[in-house]
Each structure stands twice: as structure tokens, then as C-alpha cells.
Short mmCIF file of C-alpha atoms in Angstrom, two decimals:
data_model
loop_
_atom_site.label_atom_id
_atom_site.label_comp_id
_atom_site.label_asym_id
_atom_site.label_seq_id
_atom_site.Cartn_x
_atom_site.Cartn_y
_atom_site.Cartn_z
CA UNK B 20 237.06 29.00 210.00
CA UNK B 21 235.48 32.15 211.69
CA UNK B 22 237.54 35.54 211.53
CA UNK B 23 236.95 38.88 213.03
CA UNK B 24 235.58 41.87 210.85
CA UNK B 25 236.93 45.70 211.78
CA UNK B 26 236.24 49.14 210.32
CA UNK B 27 238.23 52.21 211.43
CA UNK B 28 235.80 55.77 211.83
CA UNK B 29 237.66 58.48 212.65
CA UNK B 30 239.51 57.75 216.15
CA UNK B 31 237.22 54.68 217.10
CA UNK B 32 237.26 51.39 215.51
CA UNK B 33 234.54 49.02 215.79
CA UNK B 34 234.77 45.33 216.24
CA UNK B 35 232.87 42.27 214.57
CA UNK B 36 233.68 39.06 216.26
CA UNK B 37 232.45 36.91 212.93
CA UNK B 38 230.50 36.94 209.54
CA UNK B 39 227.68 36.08 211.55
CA UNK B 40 227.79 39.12 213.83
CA UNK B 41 228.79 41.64 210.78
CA UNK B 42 225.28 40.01 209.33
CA UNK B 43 223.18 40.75 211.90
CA UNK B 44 224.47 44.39 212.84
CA UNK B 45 224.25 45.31 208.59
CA UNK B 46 220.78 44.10 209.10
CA UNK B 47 217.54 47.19 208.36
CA UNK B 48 216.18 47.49 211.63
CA UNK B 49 213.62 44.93 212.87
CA UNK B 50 211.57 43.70 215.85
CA UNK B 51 212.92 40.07 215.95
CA UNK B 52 216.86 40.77 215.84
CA UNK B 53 216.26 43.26 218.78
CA UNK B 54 214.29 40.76 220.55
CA UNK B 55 217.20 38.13 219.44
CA UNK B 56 219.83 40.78 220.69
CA UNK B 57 221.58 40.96 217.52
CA UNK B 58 220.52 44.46 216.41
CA UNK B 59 222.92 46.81 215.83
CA UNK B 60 223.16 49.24 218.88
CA UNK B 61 222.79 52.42 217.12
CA UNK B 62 222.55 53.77 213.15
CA UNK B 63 225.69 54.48 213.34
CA UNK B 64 227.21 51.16 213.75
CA UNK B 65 224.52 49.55 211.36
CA UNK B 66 225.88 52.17 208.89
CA UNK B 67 229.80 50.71 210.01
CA UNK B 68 228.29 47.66 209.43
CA UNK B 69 227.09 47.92 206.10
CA UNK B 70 230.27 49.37 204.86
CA UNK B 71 232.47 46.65 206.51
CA UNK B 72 229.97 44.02 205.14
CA UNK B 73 230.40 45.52 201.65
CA UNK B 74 233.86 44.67 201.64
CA UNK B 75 233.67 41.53 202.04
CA UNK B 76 234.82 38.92 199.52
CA UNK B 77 232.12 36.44 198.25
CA UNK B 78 234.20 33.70 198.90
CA UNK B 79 234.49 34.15 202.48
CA UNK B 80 231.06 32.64 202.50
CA UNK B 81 232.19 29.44 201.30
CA UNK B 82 234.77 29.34 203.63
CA UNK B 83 233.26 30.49 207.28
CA UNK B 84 229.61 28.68 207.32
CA UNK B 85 227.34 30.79 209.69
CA UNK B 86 226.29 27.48 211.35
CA UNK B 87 228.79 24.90 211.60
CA UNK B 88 228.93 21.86 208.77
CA UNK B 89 228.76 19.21 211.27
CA UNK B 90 225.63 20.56 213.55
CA UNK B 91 223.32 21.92 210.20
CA UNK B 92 221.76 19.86 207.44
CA UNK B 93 221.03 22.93 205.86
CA UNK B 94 224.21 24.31 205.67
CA UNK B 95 225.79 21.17 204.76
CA UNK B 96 223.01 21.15 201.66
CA UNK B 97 224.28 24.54 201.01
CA UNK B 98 228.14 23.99 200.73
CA UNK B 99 227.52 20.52 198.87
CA UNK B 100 225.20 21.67 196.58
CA UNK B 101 227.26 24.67 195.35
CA UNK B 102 227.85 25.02 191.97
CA UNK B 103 231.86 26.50 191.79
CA UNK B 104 231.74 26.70 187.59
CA UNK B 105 228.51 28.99 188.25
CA UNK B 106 230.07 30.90 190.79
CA UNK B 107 233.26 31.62 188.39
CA UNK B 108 231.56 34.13 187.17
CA UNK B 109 231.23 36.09 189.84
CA UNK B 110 233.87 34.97 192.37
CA UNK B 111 236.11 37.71 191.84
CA UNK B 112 233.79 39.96 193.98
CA UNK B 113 233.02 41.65 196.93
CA UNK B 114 229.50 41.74 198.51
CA UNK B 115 229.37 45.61 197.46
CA UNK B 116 230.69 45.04 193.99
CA UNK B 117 227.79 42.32 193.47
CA UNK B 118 225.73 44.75 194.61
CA UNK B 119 227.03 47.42 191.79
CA UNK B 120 226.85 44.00 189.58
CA UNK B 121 223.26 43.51 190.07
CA UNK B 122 222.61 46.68 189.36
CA UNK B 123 224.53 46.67 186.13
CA UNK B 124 223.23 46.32 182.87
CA UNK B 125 225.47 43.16 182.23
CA UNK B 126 223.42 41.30 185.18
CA UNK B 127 220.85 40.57 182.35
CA UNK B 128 217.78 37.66 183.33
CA UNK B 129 220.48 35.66 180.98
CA UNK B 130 223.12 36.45 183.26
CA UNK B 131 221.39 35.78 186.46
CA UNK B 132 219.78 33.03 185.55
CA UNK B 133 223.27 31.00 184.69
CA UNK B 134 225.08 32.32 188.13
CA UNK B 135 222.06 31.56 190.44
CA UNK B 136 223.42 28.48 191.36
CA UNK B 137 226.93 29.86 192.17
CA UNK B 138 225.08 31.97 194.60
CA UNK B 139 224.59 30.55 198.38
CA UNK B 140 221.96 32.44 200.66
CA UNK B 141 223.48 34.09 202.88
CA UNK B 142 225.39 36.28 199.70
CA UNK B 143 222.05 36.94 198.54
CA UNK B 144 220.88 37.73 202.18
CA UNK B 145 224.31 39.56 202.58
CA UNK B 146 224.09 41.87 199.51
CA UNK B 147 220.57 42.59 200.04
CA UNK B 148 221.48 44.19 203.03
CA UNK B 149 222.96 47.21 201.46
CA UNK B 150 220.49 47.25 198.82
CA UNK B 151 217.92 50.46 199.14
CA UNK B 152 214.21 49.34 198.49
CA UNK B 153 214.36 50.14 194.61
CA UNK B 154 217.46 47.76 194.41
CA UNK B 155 215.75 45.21 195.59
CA UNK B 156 212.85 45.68 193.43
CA UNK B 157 215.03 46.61 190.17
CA UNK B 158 216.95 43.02 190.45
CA UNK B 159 214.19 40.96 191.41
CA UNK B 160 211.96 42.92 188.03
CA UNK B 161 215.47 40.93 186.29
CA UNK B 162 215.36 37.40 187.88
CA UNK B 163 212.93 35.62 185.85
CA UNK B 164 211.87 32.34 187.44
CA UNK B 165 208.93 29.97 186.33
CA UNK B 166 207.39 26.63 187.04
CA UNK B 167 204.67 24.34 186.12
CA UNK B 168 201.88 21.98 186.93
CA UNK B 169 198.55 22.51 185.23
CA UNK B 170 199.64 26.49 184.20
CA UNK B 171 202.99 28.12 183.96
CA UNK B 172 203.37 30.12 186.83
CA UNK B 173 206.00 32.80 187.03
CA UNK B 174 206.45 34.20 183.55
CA UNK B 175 207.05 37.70 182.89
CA UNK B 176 203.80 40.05 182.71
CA UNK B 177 201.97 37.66 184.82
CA UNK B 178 200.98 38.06 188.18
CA UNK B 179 198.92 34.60 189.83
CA UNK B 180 197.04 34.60 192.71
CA UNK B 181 196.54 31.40 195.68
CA UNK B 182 192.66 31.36 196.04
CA UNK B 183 192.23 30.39 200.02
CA UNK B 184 189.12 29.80 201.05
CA UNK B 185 189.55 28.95 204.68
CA UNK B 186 186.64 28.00 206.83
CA UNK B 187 186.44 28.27 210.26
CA UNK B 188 184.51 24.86 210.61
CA UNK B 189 185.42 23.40 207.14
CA UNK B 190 182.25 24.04 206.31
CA UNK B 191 182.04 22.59 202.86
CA UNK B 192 179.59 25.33 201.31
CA UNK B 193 181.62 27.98 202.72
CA UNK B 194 184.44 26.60 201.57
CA UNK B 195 182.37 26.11 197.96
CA UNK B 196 180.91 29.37 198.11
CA UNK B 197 184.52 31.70 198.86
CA UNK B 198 186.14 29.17 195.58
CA UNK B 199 182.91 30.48 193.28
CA UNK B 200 183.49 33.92 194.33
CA UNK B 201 187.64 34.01 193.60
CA UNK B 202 187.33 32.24 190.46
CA UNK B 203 184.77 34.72 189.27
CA UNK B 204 186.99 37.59 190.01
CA UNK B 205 189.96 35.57 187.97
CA UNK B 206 191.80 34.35 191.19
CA UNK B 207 192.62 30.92 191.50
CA UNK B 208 195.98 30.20 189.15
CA UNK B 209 198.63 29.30 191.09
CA UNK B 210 196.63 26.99 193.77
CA UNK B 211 193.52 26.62 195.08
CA UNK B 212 194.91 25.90 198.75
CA UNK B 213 193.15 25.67 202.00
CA UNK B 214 194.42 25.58 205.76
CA UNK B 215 192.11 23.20 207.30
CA UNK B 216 190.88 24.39 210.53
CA UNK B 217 190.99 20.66 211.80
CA UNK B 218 194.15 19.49 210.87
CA UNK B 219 194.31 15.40 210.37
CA UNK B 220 194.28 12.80 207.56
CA UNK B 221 190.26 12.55 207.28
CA UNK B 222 189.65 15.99 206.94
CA UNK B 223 192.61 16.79 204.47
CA UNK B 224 191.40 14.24 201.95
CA UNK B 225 187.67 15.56 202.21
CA UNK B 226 188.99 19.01 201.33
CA UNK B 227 191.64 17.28 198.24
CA UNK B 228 188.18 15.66 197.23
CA UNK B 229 185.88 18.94 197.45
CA UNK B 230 189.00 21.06 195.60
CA UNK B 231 189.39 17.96 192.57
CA UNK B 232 185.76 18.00 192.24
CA UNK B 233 185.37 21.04 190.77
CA UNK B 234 188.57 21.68 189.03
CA UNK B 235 187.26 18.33 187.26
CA UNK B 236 184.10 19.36 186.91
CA UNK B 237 185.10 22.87 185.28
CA UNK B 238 188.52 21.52 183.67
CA UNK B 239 190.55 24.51 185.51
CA UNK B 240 193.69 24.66 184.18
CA UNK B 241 195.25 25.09 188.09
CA UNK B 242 196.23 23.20 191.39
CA UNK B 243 195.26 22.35 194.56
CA UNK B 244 196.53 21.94 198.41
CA UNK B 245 195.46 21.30 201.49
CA UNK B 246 198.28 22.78 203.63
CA UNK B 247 198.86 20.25 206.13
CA UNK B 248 201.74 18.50 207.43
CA UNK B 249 203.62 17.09 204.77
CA UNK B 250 203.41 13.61 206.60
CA UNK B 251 199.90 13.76 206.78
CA UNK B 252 200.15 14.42 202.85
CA UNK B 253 201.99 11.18 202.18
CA UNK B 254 199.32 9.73 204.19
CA UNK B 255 196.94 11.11 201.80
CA UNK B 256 198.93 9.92 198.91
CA UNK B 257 199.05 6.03 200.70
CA UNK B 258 195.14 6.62 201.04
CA UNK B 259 194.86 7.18 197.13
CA UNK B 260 193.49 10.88 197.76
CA UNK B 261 194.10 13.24 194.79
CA UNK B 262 196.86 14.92 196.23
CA UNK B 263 198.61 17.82 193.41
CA UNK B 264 200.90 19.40 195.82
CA UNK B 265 202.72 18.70 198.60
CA UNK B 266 202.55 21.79 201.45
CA UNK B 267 205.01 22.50 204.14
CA UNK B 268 206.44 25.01 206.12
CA UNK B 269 210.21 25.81 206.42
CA UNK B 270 212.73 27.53 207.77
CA UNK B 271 216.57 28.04 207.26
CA UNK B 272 217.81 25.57 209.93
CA UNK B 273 217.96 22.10 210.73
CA UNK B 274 216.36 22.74 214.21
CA UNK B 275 213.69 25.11 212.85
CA UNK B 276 212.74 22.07 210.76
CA UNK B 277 213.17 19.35 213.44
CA UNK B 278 210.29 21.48 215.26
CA UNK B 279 208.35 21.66 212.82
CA UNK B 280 208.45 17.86 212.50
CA UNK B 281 210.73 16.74 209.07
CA UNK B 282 213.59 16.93 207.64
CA UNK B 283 215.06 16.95 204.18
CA UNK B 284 214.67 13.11 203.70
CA UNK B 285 210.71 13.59 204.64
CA UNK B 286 210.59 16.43 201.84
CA UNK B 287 212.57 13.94 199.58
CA UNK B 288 209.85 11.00 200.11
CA UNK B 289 206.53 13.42 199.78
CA UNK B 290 208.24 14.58 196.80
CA UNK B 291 208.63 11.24 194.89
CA UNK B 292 205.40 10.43 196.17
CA UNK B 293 203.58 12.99 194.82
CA UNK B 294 205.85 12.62 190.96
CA UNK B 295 204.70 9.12 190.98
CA UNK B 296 201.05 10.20 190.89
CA UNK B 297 201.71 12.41 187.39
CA UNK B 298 198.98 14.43 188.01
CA UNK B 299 200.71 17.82 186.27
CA UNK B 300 199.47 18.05 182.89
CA UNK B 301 202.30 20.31 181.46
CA UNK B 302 204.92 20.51 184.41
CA UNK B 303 205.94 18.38 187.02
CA UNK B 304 206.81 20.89 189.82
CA UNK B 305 204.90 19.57 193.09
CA UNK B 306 206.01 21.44 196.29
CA UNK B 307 204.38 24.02 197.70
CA UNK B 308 206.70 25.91 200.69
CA UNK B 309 206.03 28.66 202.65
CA UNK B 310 208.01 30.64 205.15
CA UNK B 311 208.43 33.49 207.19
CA UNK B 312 210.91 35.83 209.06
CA UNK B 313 210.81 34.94 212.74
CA UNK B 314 210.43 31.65 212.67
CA UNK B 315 213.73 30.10 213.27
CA UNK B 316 213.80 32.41 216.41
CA UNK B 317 210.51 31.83 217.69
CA UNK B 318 211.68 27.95 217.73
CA UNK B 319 214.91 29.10 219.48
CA UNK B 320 216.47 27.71 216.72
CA UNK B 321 218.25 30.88 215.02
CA UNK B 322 222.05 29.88 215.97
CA UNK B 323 222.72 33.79 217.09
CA UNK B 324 222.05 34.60 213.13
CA UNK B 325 219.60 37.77 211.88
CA UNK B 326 216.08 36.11 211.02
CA UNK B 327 216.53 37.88 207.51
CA UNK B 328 219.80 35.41 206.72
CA UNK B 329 217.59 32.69 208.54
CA UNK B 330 214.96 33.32 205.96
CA UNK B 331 217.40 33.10 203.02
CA UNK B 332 218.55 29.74 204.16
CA UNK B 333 215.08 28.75 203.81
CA UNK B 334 215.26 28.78 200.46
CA UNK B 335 218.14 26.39 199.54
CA UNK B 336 215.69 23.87 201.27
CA UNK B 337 212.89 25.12 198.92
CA UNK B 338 215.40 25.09 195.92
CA UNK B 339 216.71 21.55 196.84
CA UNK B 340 212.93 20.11 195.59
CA UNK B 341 212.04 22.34 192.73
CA UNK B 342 208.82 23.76 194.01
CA UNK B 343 205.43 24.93 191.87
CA UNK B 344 205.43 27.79 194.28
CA UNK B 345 207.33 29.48 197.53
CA UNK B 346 205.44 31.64 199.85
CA UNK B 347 207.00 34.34 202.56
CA UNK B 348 203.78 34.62 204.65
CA UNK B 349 205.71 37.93 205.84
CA UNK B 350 203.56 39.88 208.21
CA UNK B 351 201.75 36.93 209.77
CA UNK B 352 203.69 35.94 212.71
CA UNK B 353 203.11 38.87 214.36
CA UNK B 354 204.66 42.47 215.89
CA UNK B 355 207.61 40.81 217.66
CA UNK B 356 209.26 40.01 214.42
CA UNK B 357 208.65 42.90 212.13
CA UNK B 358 206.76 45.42 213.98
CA UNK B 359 204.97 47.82 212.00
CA UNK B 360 204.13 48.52 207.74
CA UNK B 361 207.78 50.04 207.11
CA UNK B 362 209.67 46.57 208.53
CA UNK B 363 206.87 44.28 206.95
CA UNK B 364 207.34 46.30 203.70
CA UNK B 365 211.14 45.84 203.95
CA UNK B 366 210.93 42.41 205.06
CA UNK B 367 208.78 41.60 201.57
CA UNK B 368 210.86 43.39 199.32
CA UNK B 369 214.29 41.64 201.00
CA UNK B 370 212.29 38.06 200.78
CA UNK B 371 211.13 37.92 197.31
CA UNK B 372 214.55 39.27 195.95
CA UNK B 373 216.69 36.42 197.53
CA UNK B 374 214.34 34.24 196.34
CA UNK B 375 214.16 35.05 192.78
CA UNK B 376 218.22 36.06 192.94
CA UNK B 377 218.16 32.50 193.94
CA UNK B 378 215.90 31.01 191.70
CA UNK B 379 212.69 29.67 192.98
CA UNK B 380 209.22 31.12 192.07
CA UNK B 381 208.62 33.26 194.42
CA UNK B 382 205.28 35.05 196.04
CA UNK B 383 204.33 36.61 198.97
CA UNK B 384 201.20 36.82 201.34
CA UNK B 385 201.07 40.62 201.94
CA UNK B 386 199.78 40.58 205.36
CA UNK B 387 199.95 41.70 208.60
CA UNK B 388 198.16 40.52 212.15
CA UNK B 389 196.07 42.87 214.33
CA UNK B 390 198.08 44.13 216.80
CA UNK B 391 201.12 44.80 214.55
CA UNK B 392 201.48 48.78 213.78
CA UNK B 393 200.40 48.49 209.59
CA UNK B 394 196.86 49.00 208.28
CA UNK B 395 195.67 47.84 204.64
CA UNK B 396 197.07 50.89 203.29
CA UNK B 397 200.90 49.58 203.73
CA UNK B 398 199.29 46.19 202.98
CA UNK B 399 198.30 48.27 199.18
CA UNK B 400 201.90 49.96 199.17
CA UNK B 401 204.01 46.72 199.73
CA UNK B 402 201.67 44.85 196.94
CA UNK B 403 202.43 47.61 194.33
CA UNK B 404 205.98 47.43 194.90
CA UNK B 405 205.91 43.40 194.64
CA UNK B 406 203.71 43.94 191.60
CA UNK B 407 206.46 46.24 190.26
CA UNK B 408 209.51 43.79 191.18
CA UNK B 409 207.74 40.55 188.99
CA UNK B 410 206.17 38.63 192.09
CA UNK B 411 205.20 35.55 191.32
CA UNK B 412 202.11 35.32 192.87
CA UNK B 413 199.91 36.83 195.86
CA UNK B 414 196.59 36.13 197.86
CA UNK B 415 193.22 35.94 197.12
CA UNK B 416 190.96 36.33 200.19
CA UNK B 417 187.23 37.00 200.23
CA UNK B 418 187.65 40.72 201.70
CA UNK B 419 190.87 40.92 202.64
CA UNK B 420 189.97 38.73 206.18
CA UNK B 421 191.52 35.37 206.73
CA UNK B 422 188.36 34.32 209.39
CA UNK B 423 189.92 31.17 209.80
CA UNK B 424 193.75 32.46 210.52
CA UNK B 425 192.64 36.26 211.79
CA UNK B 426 194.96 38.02 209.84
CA UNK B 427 194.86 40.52 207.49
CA UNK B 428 195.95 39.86 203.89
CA UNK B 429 195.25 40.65 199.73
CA UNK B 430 191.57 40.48 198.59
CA UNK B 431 190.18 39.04 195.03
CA UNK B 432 190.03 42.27 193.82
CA UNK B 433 193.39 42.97 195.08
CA UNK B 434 194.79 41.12 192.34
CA UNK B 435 192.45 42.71 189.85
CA UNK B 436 193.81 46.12 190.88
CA UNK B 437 197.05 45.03 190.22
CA UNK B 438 196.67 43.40 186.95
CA UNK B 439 194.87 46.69 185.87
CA UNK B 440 197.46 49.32 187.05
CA UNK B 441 200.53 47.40 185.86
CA UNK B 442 199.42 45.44 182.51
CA UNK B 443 199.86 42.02 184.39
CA UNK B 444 198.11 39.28 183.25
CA UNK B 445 197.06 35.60 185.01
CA UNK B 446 198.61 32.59 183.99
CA UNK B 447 198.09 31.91 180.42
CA UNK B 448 196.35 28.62 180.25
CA UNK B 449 194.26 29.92 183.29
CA UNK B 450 193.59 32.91 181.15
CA UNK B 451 192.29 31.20 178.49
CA UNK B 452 189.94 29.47 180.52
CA UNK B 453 188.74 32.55 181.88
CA UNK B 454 188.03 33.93 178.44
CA UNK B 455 186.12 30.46 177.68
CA UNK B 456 183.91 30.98 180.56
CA UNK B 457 183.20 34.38 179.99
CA UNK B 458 184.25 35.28 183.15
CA UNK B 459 186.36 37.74 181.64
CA UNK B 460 185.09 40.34 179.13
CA UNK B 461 188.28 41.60 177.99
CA UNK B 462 191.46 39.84 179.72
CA UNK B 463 193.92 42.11 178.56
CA UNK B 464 192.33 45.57 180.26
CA UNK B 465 191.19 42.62 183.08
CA UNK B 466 187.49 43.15 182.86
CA UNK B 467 185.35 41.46 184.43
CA UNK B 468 182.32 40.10 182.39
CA UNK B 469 179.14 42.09 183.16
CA UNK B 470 176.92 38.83 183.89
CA UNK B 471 177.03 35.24 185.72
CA UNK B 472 178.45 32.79 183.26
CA UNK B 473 176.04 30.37 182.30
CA UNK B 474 178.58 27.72 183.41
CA UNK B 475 177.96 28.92 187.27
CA UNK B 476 174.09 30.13 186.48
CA UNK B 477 172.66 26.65 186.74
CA UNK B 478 174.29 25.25 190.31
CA UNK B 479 173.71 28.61 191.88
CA UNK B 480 170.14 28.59 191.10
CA UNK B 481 169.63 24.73 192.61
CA UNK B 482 171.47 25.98 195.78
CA UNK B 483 168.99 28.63 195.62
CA UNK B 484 166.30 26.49 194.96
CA UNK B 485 167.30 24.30 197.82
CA UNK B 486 167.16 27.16 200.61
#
């Protein structure tokens, strides 16, 4: 049941109709919410906003769904699925309290980790919303997530990286060539994973075959994907293609998903599907998601709700299946969402704490498209801060250009910088490999060995030869 909100300043009092208004007004400025009409109309009232949202009680959330029970698979996932002995714990709270909680030195990784599932997303997307940058970062540093396949991804001091080495013609030598260079530069951990520029079943098993093929060939301790439609992928799977991971895009709503074509029951089959191939050597995590702020409104599927709680909603449907890895592709649908480097930075930081608050492995494709108002400089700012806050995982792009997608995202060296500046180091079974291959001189300072390893001398000299 839905109930009004009010906060008293000075002589005038201002007026929220429902949680779900109080939400979106508390909301950081952004593009998207004013283009949804649910930005707050001034600082001022954000500021009201905030306060009034800090006073609400955490269990209001279980009791006045954003988007009704009966019209919202999600939501119905989110209030069955709730874990009330977790949430004992922390019950007793209001969303500012939780905030001074998180903060706290008893929230210890311990601590979080046993109240995650007590936690619904729209508290986590609630609290972050009076949370200044650093709070946001601090928490998430706490939230320790991992998960497994052929490496552990996730652990803390590690930072992984998703080699893509999109082609605009699926060139296979391309395609070859942009895998030699990442993997040389120590990319490559938490999935090899191309976006096939022609999208059908044909085409994604050629690229499964190309990926297996040398991860065979070079016994890579890492994964690979072919993000295409996840029924395409149990297609794949029928075919007897060496599928590792199952891709797909989601959002926080049952009619964001219903356009992009599935629902939970899809995710459900493509997930046993892929388990009953056992391909994981030391973990059995096989989903790869990836979402974004903006989508559910650019499907007009947002239900009146800020895309930042949208987003969070994503993630029970990520956290229903147990995923290898979650993405927030955050800059990449464009300027009409999150407009320039300050929103895109805020949008990553807000992303990547709910989704470690909540418990899935969480990364994030710094990036940003051409005509947004950001430059690779707030693309280098936003990565530092993620580095800082225990991402997951990032990109790994030959030059920072995506000529497949146009967009703008984290280069091979990218990661490198990274690993340098804050001690992070790749997966460990990936970094072992590196070390075998004398690709790496000296993993732990993350330098780079001085000459071709002879592993990669003797194919790049027949392509030579060939030419």
C-alpha cells in the first residue's frame, strides 16, 4: 500500500505523493529522469528530498512495492526471494541510519556479506542516494564478492579485465590479431567476449569456435562469450557449439525484459543449459549480464521510477542466476541518459555499489559515446575511483575505440595503469599463466616482459610469412 511522504522547511511544506516519487526527486541530477519528468524541480527540493528519504524506515520497502506485485515479475522475484532472518539484522533502521551503518566499522565484508540478502534494491538504490561519492566507494572497497569458472574473479587485490575484440566485419584475423595483442598486455581474465557485428546462430558459433581454439590451444585459464541473444545461445548449446557463458542484457522490469525478448524462465533454461555442459574447471558460475541506466526508459518501460532504482532492480534478476560476471555498460547509451563525465562518473560509482552491497560480481565498462559532454580524461578519473572501490573487472579495448560499437571505453593498457598505481593484480590462475608465458616479467610491479614470448613467436612469423 502506497503512502504520501512530507517534510516541513520553514513555512512551506513539500509533498511526495509515494516512495516512488520521494525516489526519484532524492535522485543526483541526471539527463534521463529530466527527460522522464521525474527530476526534482530545483536543489532545493532534491535536498528536501534526500532528508525526507533518509527517514524512511527500511521496511516500508517491503511493504509499498514501487511497481505493483501483480503487473512485475521482477518485483514479485524481489519480495519472494527476500530473506527476513538476513534482514533481522538490520530491520530496525532507517534509510539514513543504514547509511551511518555502512559507514560504520561494524558493517565489516563479514557483516555485509551475511545481510546482503536481507537487502532488496531499491534500499540499496535508496541509501545510495544520500551517499557522497567517497561513500559509495568506501562501502563498495567492503563488499567483497567473487565467482568462478576457469579463474576466480572478484577477489580482493585483483582487478580483471573483458578482452573485446570486436570486428566490424567479423573478420576472423582481426578478431585474432586484437585477442594476441590484449593477452600480451595481461588482459583477457574475466572473458574473452565479442559482440558480433552480424548477430545470428552461424556466426555466433564461428566466433565460440575461433575464441575455444585458442584458449585450447594456449590452455588459458579464462572464458569466453559471444554476446548474443541468450536464445540464440541455447541454440548454440542445441548445435553442440562450445558455449562457456551465457550473455544477456537486462534491465529492472518485466517490460524492459519483454523488449528485449526473455524473461526469467528463458534465463532459467540457458542457465541449466549451459551447467549441463560442465565446462568450468574450478567454478560453475555461467551468466554473463550486462546493463545500463536508461534502458528501462528508453523501452518506455520505467513505471514513472528514477532509471538509477530501475538499474538496481536489474540486479535481483542478475542475482537470481548467480552470474561469472555483471556489467553496467554506463556511459554507452548515450547523452540523454547521463549527459556529461560528472553524471557518467556518478552513475558508475552508484552502479557498482548496489551491486556489490547486493552481492553479485560486479564491473563496469567506463565509457562514454561521442556526442555525450566527457572526454577520456573523466573516462581515467571514473576508472581510478572504481579501481579504488574493488571493481571487479573493466575493459580491454585495442586503443580505447570500440570500431565495431563507436564508443569510447578502457584500453589494454588501461588496466595495466591501474594494476600499477593501486597494487592490483589479475586473476590468480590467469596470473600464473602469464608468468608461464613470460608475458609478464615481474607480475607483482605488472611488468610487461621485454620480448615476444616464444609461445606467440612462431604463429606470428607464419602469418608473416604468409603476407
Amino acid at each position: 500500500m502506497s503512502q504520501s511522504y512530507r517534510y516541513m522547511l520553514g513555512n512551506q511544506t513539500y509533498h511526495f505523493k509515494n516512495l516512488a516519487q520521494l525516489m526519484a526527486k532524492a535522485t543526483p541530477q541526471r539527463s534521463g529522469d529530466r527527460l522522464a519528468g521525474v527530476i526534482a524541480h530545483s536543489a532545493e527540493e532534491r535536498a528536501v528530498a534526500q532528508m525526507t528519504l533518509a527517514d524512511v524506515p527500511l521496511k516500508n520497502f517491503l511493504n509499498e512495492a514501487l511497481i505493483p506485485y501483480e503487473k512485475d515479475e521482477i518485483t514479485r522475484l524481489i519480495l519472494d526471494e527476500h530473506d527476513i532472518t538476513a534482514f533481522a539484522y538490520i530491520s530496525h533502521l532507517t534509510v539514513g541510519d543504514f547509511r551511518n551503518w555502512l559507514l560504520s566499522d561494524y558493517a565489516t565484508p563479514q557483516v555485509l556479506a551475511s545481510v546482503r540478502m536481507g537487502i532488496t534494491p531499491e534500499m540499496a538504490a535508496a541509501v545510495s542516494k544520500i551517499m557522497r561519492n567517497q561513500d559509495l566507494i568506501l562501502v563498495a572497497k567492503k563488499c567483497h564478492v567473487s565467482s568462478a569458472f576457469r579463474n576466480t574473479i572478484g577477489l580482493p587485490g585483483h582487478l580483471s579485465t573483458r578482452l573485446q575484440p570486436n570486428h566490424p566485419t567479423d573478420d576472423v584475423n582481426g578478431i585474432a590479431a586484437s585477442m594476441l595483442d590484449g593477452l600480451l598486455y595481461g588482459n583477457g581474465d574475466a572473458v574473452i567476449g565479442i559482440n558480433p557485428a552480424t548477430d545470428n546462430v552461424a556466426q555466433a558459433i564461428k566466433l565460440m569456435k575461433l575464441m575455444d581454439d585458442v584458449i585450447q590451444k594456449y590452455q588459458i585459464p579464462t572464458q569466453s562469450c559471444v554476446l548474443t541473444h541468450v536464445t540464440n545461445t541455447i541454440e548454440c548449446i542445441e548445435a553442440g557449439a562450445p558455449v562457456d557463458l551465457v550473455f544477456q542484457s537486462i534491465g529492472g522490469t518485466e517490460a524492459t525484459n519483454s523488449s528485449f525478448g526473455f524473461n526469467l524462465n528463458t534465463l532459467a533454461e540457458a542457465q541449466d543449459a549451459a551447467l549441463s555442459l560442465q565446462r568450468g574447471t574450478i567454478g560453475s558460475n555461467v551468466m554473463y549480464f550486462e546493463t545500463g541506466q536508461g534502458s528501462a526508459l528508453s523501452a518506455n518501460a520505467h513505471h514513472g521510477l528514477d532509471q538509477q532504482t530501475c538499474e538496481s532492480r536489474a540486479y535481483a534478476v542478475a542475482r537470481k542466476f548467480n552470474p561469472l560476471l555483471v556489467n553496467t555498460v554506463v556511459g554507452f547509451i548515450g547523452p540523454e541518459y547521463l549527459f556529461d563525465g560528472k553524471e557518467i562518473t556518478r552513475a558508475g560509482l552508484e552502479d557498482h555499489f548496489c551491486g556489490k552491497l547486493l552481492g553479485i560480481p560486479m564491473g563496469c565498462d567506463v565509457c562514454y559515446t561521442n556526442h555525450a559532454e566527457a572526454d577520456q580524461n573523466d573516462m581515467d578519473n571514473l576508472l581510478t575511483l572504481l579501481g579504488v572501490a574493488g571493481c571487479s573487472f573493466v575493459m580491454g579495448i585495442p586503443g580505447s575505440d570500440d570500431i565495431m560499437l563507436n564508443y569510447q571505453t578502457t584500453s589494454f593498457h588501461d588496466a595495466l595503469y591501474v594494476r600499477r598505481v593501486l597494487g592490483s593484480r589479475p586473476a590468480p590462475e590467469f596470473e600464473q599463466w602469464l608468468t608461464k608465458m613470460n608475458i609478464m616479467q615481474d607480475v607483482s610491479d605488472t611488468i610487461l616482459s621485454n620480448r615476444l614470448p616464444s609461445a606467440f613467436a612462431k604463429p606470428l612469423r607464419a602469418i608473416q610469412g604468409g603476407h
